[in-house]
Amino acid sequence: MEDYNKIIESLGVRFIKSRNIKIAKSITINNFYDVENTIIIVNNGDIYFGPDQEKVSEGDMLFIPGGKSLNISFGSSTAPAINNDEFISNKKKYLQNASESEINDYDVDGFSQVMFEAKVFDSVNFFSSLNITPFAIKGSSLIADLIRLIIEEDNSVKPGKNRIIKLNTEYLVVEIIRYILDNRLFVEQLVTNSTYFKDPRLIDIFNYIKENIGGDLSNKVLARVANVSEDYVGQYFKMLTGINPQDYIEYQRMEAAVDLLRTTKKSIRDIGKEVGYKDTAYFCRRFKMMFGIPAGKMRRRESLINV
């Protein structure tokens, strides 16, 4: 239990956004994906997810770790299927922002969601690093209340709203971890994750990667940071994290690229260079391979999502 407390104490939690959504037309999305952690609560109607189309009913929740793709159906498990790229381009046909009155209208199928970041030592995406699959959360009125409170504050103009959102997003993350432990979901992965705290050299590597995301992050450089041999550093990193260092670095670079696409007007070429890709064409190929859509379309995604 002490390891779990260390994990929780190390987490840097950041609220990203929230929204209420009504289902305008039932749809199934193959390889639905987002880089952020997302928790959804069903207000009316049903959502189905995963290879077995597990049902998430009214009042229940679905947690999707950042970077994990899944098949998901909004409204009906037999709805027509499209890929994530097509969905993003035609999102308004299927899902639309909803008012508070619409969300509380039993004749309107819809859900609410909160998106957030949770990083170990402000470096490692915690839920992504666990390599866990999306899962349903049932029978937790506390988590449901936290989601609704965060959304209510986000939609308000009350003084101190940002502080309330920050505190309750942190509370939400802790309760999700507690739910995992109480229901013995992915406990082995949680135990494995505690290895982050058993060798400070690994934290040095994480911090170095974060601070030099656009620079030379070869195994030779990482070996110098960790004070181990170049031949051993890849094995060492994978032994403690379950992933080889260059795969981890690429994920961090792509995540940084997504953040720049969302928050700046820099060109695709400049963003690629800033996160460590000298060849723009190669950056674009790797980006599409990882996220399923081109970088330019990812940039337009935010405006499409928030209409």
Coordinates of C-alpha atoms in Angstrom, one line a residue:
M1 CA 0.0 0.0 0.0
E2 CA 2.9 2.3 0.6
D3 CA 3.9 2.1 -3.1
Y4 CA 0.4 3.1 -4.1
N5 CA 0.6 6.1 -1.8
K6 CA 3.9 7.1 -3.4
I7 CA 2.4 6.8 -6.8
I8 CA -0.5 9.0 -5.9
E9 CA 1.7 11.6 -4.1
S10 CA 3.9 11.7 -7.2
L11 CA 1.1 12.4 -9.7
G12 CA 0.8 15.8 -11.3
V13 CA -2.9 16.1 -12.3
R14 CA -4.1 18.7 -14.8
F15 CA -7.7 19.3 -15.9
I16 CA -7.9 19.6 -19.7
K17 CA -11.6 20.2 -20.5
S18 CA -15.2 18.9 -20.0
R19 CA -18.4 18.9 -21.9
N20 CA -22.0 17.7 -22.0
I21 CA -22.9 15.9 -25.2
K22 CA -26.1 14.7 -26.8
I23 CA -26.2 11.8 -29.3
A24 CA -27.8 13.2 -32.4
K25 CA -27.4 10.0 -34.4
S26 CA -26.3 6.5 -33.3
I27 CA -22.8 5.6 -34.5
T28 CA -20.1 3.0 -34.0
I29 CA -16.5 4.3 -34.2
N30 CA -13.7 1.9 -35.0
N31 CA -10.4 2.8 -33.2
F32 CA -11.8 5.8 -31.3
Y33 CA -8.8 7.6 -29.9
D34 CA -7.6 10.5 -27.9
V35 CA -4.3 11.4 -26.4
E36 CA -5.9 12.5 -23.1
N37 CA -7.4 10.4 -20.3
T38 CA -11.2 10.6 -20.7
I39 CA -13.9 9.6 -18.2
I40 CA -17.5 9.5 -19.5
I41 CA -20.7 9.2 -17.5
V42 CA -23.9 8.1 -19.3
N43 CA -26.8 10.4 -18.6
N44 CA -29.4 8.8 -20.8
G45 CA -29.3 6.0 -23.3
D46 CA -26.4 3.5 -23.6
I47 CA -22.8 3.3 -24.8
Y48 CA -21.1 0.1 -25.9
F49 CA -17.4 -0.5 -26.1
G50 CA -14.6 -3.0 -26.6
P51 CA -14.5 -6.2 -28.7
D52 CA -17.4 -7.7 -26.8
Q53 CA -19.5 -4.4 -26.9
E54 CA -19.8 -4.2 -23.2
K55 CA -22.8 -2.0 -22.2
V56 CA -22.5 1.1 -20.1
S57 CA -25.9 2.2 -18.9
E58 CA -27.4 5.3 -17.4
G59 CA -25.4 6.4 -14.3
D60 CA -22.4 4.2 -15.2
M61 CA -19.1 5.4 -16.4
L62 CA -16.4 4.5 -18.9
F63 CA -12.7 5.3 -18.4
I64 CA -10.5 5.5 -21.5
P65 CA -6.7 5.9 -20.7
G66 CA -4.9 8.4 -22.9
G67 CA -3.5 6.8 -26.0
K68 CA -5.7 3.8 -25.9
S69 CA -7.9 3.1 -29.0
L70 CA -11.1 1.2 -28.8
N71 CA -14.3 0.4 -30.7
I72 CA -17.2 2.4 -29.2
S73 CA -20.9 2.7 -30.0
F74 CA -23.0 5.7 -29.0
G75 CA -26.7 5.0 -28.8
S76 CA -26.9 1.5 -30.3
S77 CA -24.5 -1.4 -30.5
T78 CA -25.7 -2.1 -34.1
A79 CA -25.2 1.4 -35.4
P80 CA -23.3 1.9 -38.7
A81 CA -19.5 1.8 -38.2
I82 CA -17.0 4.4 -39.4
N83 CA -13.3 4.9 -38.7
N84 CA -12.0 7.6 -36.3
D85 CA -10.8 9.8 -39.1
E86 CA -14.2 9.9 -40.7
F87 CA -15.9 10.5 -37.4
I88 CA -13.7 13.5 -36.6
S89 CA -14.6 15.1 -40.0
N90 CA -18.3 14.5 -39.4
K91 CA -18.6 14.8 -35.7
K92 CA -21.5 17.2 -35.6
K93 CA -23.7 14.7 -37.4
Y94 CA -23.4 12.3 -34.5
L95 CA -22.4 14.1 -31.3
Q96 CA -23.3 17.7 -30.4
N97 CA -22.7 19.9 -27.4
A98 CA -25.7 19.9 -25.1
S99 CA -27.1 22.3 -22.6
E100 CA -27.8 21.5 -19.0
S101 CA -31.5 21.2 -19.6
E102 CA -30.9 18.8 -22.6
I103 CA -28.6 16.6 -20.4
N104 CA -31.4 16.3 -17.8
D105 CA -34.1 15.6 -20.5
Y106 CA -34.9 11.9 -20.4
D107 CA -35.9 12.1 -24.1
V108 CA -32.4 13.1 -25.1
D109 CA -29.7 10.4 -25.1
G110 CA -26.4 11.8 -24.1
F111 CA -23.3 11.7 -21.8
S112 CA -20.9 14.0 -20.0
Q113 CA -17.1 13.7 -20.0
V114 CA -14.0 15.1 -18.3
M115 CA -10.6 14.9 -19.8
F116 CA -7.4 15.2 -17.8
E117 CA -3.7 14.6 -17.6
A118 CA -2.0 12.5 -14.8
K119 CA 1.8 12.2 -14.9
V120 CA 4.2 10.6 -12.5
F121 CA 6.8 13.1 -11.5
D122 CA 5.4 15.4 -14.2
S123 CA 7.1 13.1 -16.7
V124 CA 5.3 9.8 -17.3
N125 CA 1.7 9.4 -18.4
F126 CA 0.5 7.3 -15.5
F127 CA -2.6 5.5 -16.9
S128 CA -0.9 5.0 -20.3
S129 CA 2.2 3.6 -18.7
L130 CA 0.0 0.9 -17.0
N131 CA -0.9 -0.5 -20.4
I132 CA -4.5 -1.0 -19.2
T133 CA -7.5 -1.2 -21.4
P134 CA -10.6 1.0 -21.2
F135 CA -13.0 -0.2 -18.5
A136 CA -16.5 0.5 -17.1
I137 CA -17.0 2.0 -13.6
K138 CA -20.2 0.9 -12.0
G139 CA -21.8 1.7 -8.7
S140 CA -19.6 4.6 -7.7
S141 CA -21.8 7.6 -6.9
L142 CA -18.7 9.5 -5.6
I143 CA -16.9 9.4 -9.0
A144 CA -20.2 10.3 -10.8
D145 CA -20.7 13.3 -8.4
L146 CA -17.1 14.4 -9.0
I147 CA -17.6 14.4 -12.8
R148 CA -20.8 16.4 -12.5
L149 CA -19.3 18.9 -10.1
I150 CA -16.2 19.5 -12.3
I151 CA -18.5 20.1 -15.3
E152 CA -20.8 22.4 -13.3
E153 CA -17.8 24.5 -12.2
D154 CA -16.3 24.5 -15.7
N155 CA -19.6 26.0 -17.0
S156 CA -19.9 28.6 -14.3
V157 CA -18.5 32.0 -13.8
K158 CA -18.1 31.8 -10.1
P159 CA -15.0 33.1 -8.4
G160 CA -12.5 30.3 -7.5
K161 CA -13.9 27.9 -10.2
N162 CA -10.4 27.0 -11.4
R163 CA -9.3 26.1 -7.9
I164 CA -12.4 23.9 -7.4
I165 CA -11.9 22.2 -10.8
K166 CA -8.2 21.5 -10.0
L167 CA -8.9 20.1 -6.5
N168 CA -11.8 17.9 -7.7
T169 CA -9.9 16.7 -10.8
E170 CA -7.1 15.5 -8.4
Y171 CA -9.8 13.9 -6.2
L172 CA -11.3 12.2 -9.3
V173 CA -7.9 10.7 -10.2
V174 CA -7.4 9.3 -6.7
E175 CA -10.9 7.8 -6.7
I176 CA -10.3 6.1 -10.1
I177 CA -7.1 4.5 -8.7
R178 CA -9.0 3.4 -5.6
Y179 CA -11.7 1.9 -7.8
I180 CA -9.0 -0.1 -9.7
L181 CA -7.5 -1.3 -6.4
D182 CA -10.9 -2.1 -4.7
N183 CA -12.1 -4.1 -7.7
R184 CA -8.6 -5.7 -8.3
L185 CA -8.4 -4.3 -11.8
F186 CA -4.9 -4.1 -13.3
V187 CA -3.3 -4.5 -9.9
E188 CA -0.3 -6.3 -11.3
Q189 CA 0.3 -3.3 -13.6
L190 CA 0.0 -1.0 -10.6
V191 CA 2.6 -3.0 -8.7
T192 CA 4.9 -3.0 -11.7
N193 CA 4.6 0.7 -12.0
S194 CA 6.0 1.2 -8.5
T195 CA 9.4 0.4 -9.9
Y196 CA 9.6 4.0 -10.9
F197 CA 10.4 4.7 -7.2
K198 CA 13.1 2.1 -6.7
D199 CA 15.8 3.6 -8.9
P200 CA 16.3 7.4 -9.1
R201 CA 18.3 7.0 -12.3
L202 CA 15.1 6.2 -14.1
I203 CA 13.5 9.5 -12.9
D204 CA 16.7 11.3 -14.1
I205 CA 16.1 9.8 -17.6
F206 CA 12.4 10.8 -17.6
N207 CA 13.2 14.3 -16.6
Y208 CA 16.0 14.6 -19.2
I209 CA 13.7 13.4 -22.0
K210 CA 11.1 15.9 -21.0
E211 CA 13.5 18.8 -20.9
N212 CA 15.3 17.9 -24.1
I213 CA 12.4 16.5 -26.2
G214 CA 13.7 18.1 -29.4
G215 CA 17.3 17.2 -28.9
D216 CA 19.6 14.1 -29.1
L217 CA 17.9 11.3 -27.1
S218 CA 19.9 8.4 -28.4
N219 CA 20.7 5.5 -26.1
K220 CA 24.2 6.8 -25.9
V221 CA 22.9 10.1 -24.3
L222 CA 20.5 8.3 -22.0
A223 CA 23.3 6.0 -20.8
R224 CA 25.3 9.0 -19.8
V225 CA 22.3 10.5 -17.9
A226 CA 21.7 7.2 -16.0
N227 CA 25.4 6.4 -15.6
V228 CA 25.1 3.0 -17.1
S229 CA 26.6 1.5 -20.3
E230 CA 25.2 2.2 -23.7
D231 CA 24.7 -1.5 -24.3
Y232 CA 22.7 -1.9 -21.1
V233 CA 20.5 1.2 -21.0
G234 CA 17.8 -0.1 -23.3
Q235 CA 17.5 -3.3 -21.3
Y236 CA 17.6 -1.4 -18.1
F237 CA 14.8 1.0 -19.2
K238 CA 12.6 -1.8 -20.5
M239 CA 13.1 -3.9 -17.4
L240 CA 11.7 -1.1 -15.2
T241 CA 9.0 0.3 -17.5
G242 CA 8.0 -2.5 -19.9
I243 CA 8.8 -0.4 -23.0
N244 CA 12.0 0.3 -24.8
P245 CA 13.4 3.9 -24.5
Q246 CA 13.0 4.9 -28.1
D247 CA 9.4 3.9 -28.2
Y248 CA 8.8 5.9 -25.1
I249 CA 10.6 8.9 -26.5
E250 CA 8.5 8.8 -29.7
Y251 CA 5.3 8.7 -27.7
Q252 CA 6.5 11.7 -25.7
R253 CA 7.5 13.6 -28.8
M254 CA 4.2 12.9 -30.4
E255 CA 2.3 14.0 -27.3
A256 CA 4.3 17.2 -27.3
A257 CA 3.4 17.7 -30.9
V258 CA -0.3 17.3 -30.2
D259 CA 0.0 19.9 -27.5
L260 CA 1.7 22.3 -29.8
L261 CA -1.0 21.7 -32.5
R262 CA -3.7 22.4 -30.0
T263 CA -2.2 25.5 -28.4
T264 CA -0.1 27.3 -31.1
K265 CA -0.3 28.4 -34.7
K266 CA 3.1 27.1 -35.5
S267 CA 3.5 25.3 -38.8
I268 CA 3.6 21.5 -39.0
R269 CA 7.2 21.7 -40.1
D270 CA 8.2 23.9 -37.2
I271 CA 6.4 21.7 -34.7
G272 CA 8.1 18.6 -36.1
K273 CA 11.5 20.2 -35.7
E274 CA 10.7 21.4 -32.2
V275 CA 9.9 17.9 -31.0
G276 CA 12.9 16.3 -32.6
Y277 CA 12.1 15.5 -36.3
K278 CA 14.3 17.1 -38.9
D279 CA 12.4 15.4 -41.7
T280 CA 8.9 16.9 -41.9
A281 CA 7.6 14.1 -44.2
Y282 CA 8.8 11.4 -41.8
F283 CA 7.3 13.3 -38.8
C284 CA 3.9 13.4 -40.7
R285 CA 4.1 9.7 -41.5
R286 CA 4.9 8.7 -37.9
F287 CA 2.2 11.1 -36.6
K288 CA -0.5 9.5 -38.8
M289 CA 0.7 6.0 -37.9
M290 CA 0.4 6.7 -34.2
F291 CA -2.8 8.7 -34.1
G292 CA -4.6 7.5 -37.2
I293 CA -5.1 11.0 -38.7
P294 CA -2.8 13.6 -40.3
A295 CA -1.3 16.3 -38.1
G296 CA -3.2 19.0 -39.9
K297 CA -6.5 17.3 -39.2
M298 CA -5.5 16.9 -35.6
R299 CA -5.1 20.7 -35.5
R300 CA -8.7 21.1 -36.9
R301 CA -10.0 18.5 -34.5
E302 CA -10.3 20.9 -31.5
S303 CA -12.6 23.3 -33.4
L304 CA -14.6 20.4 -34.6
I305 CA -14.9 19.0 -31.1
N306 CA -15.9 22.3 -29.5
V307 CA -18.5 23.5 -32.0

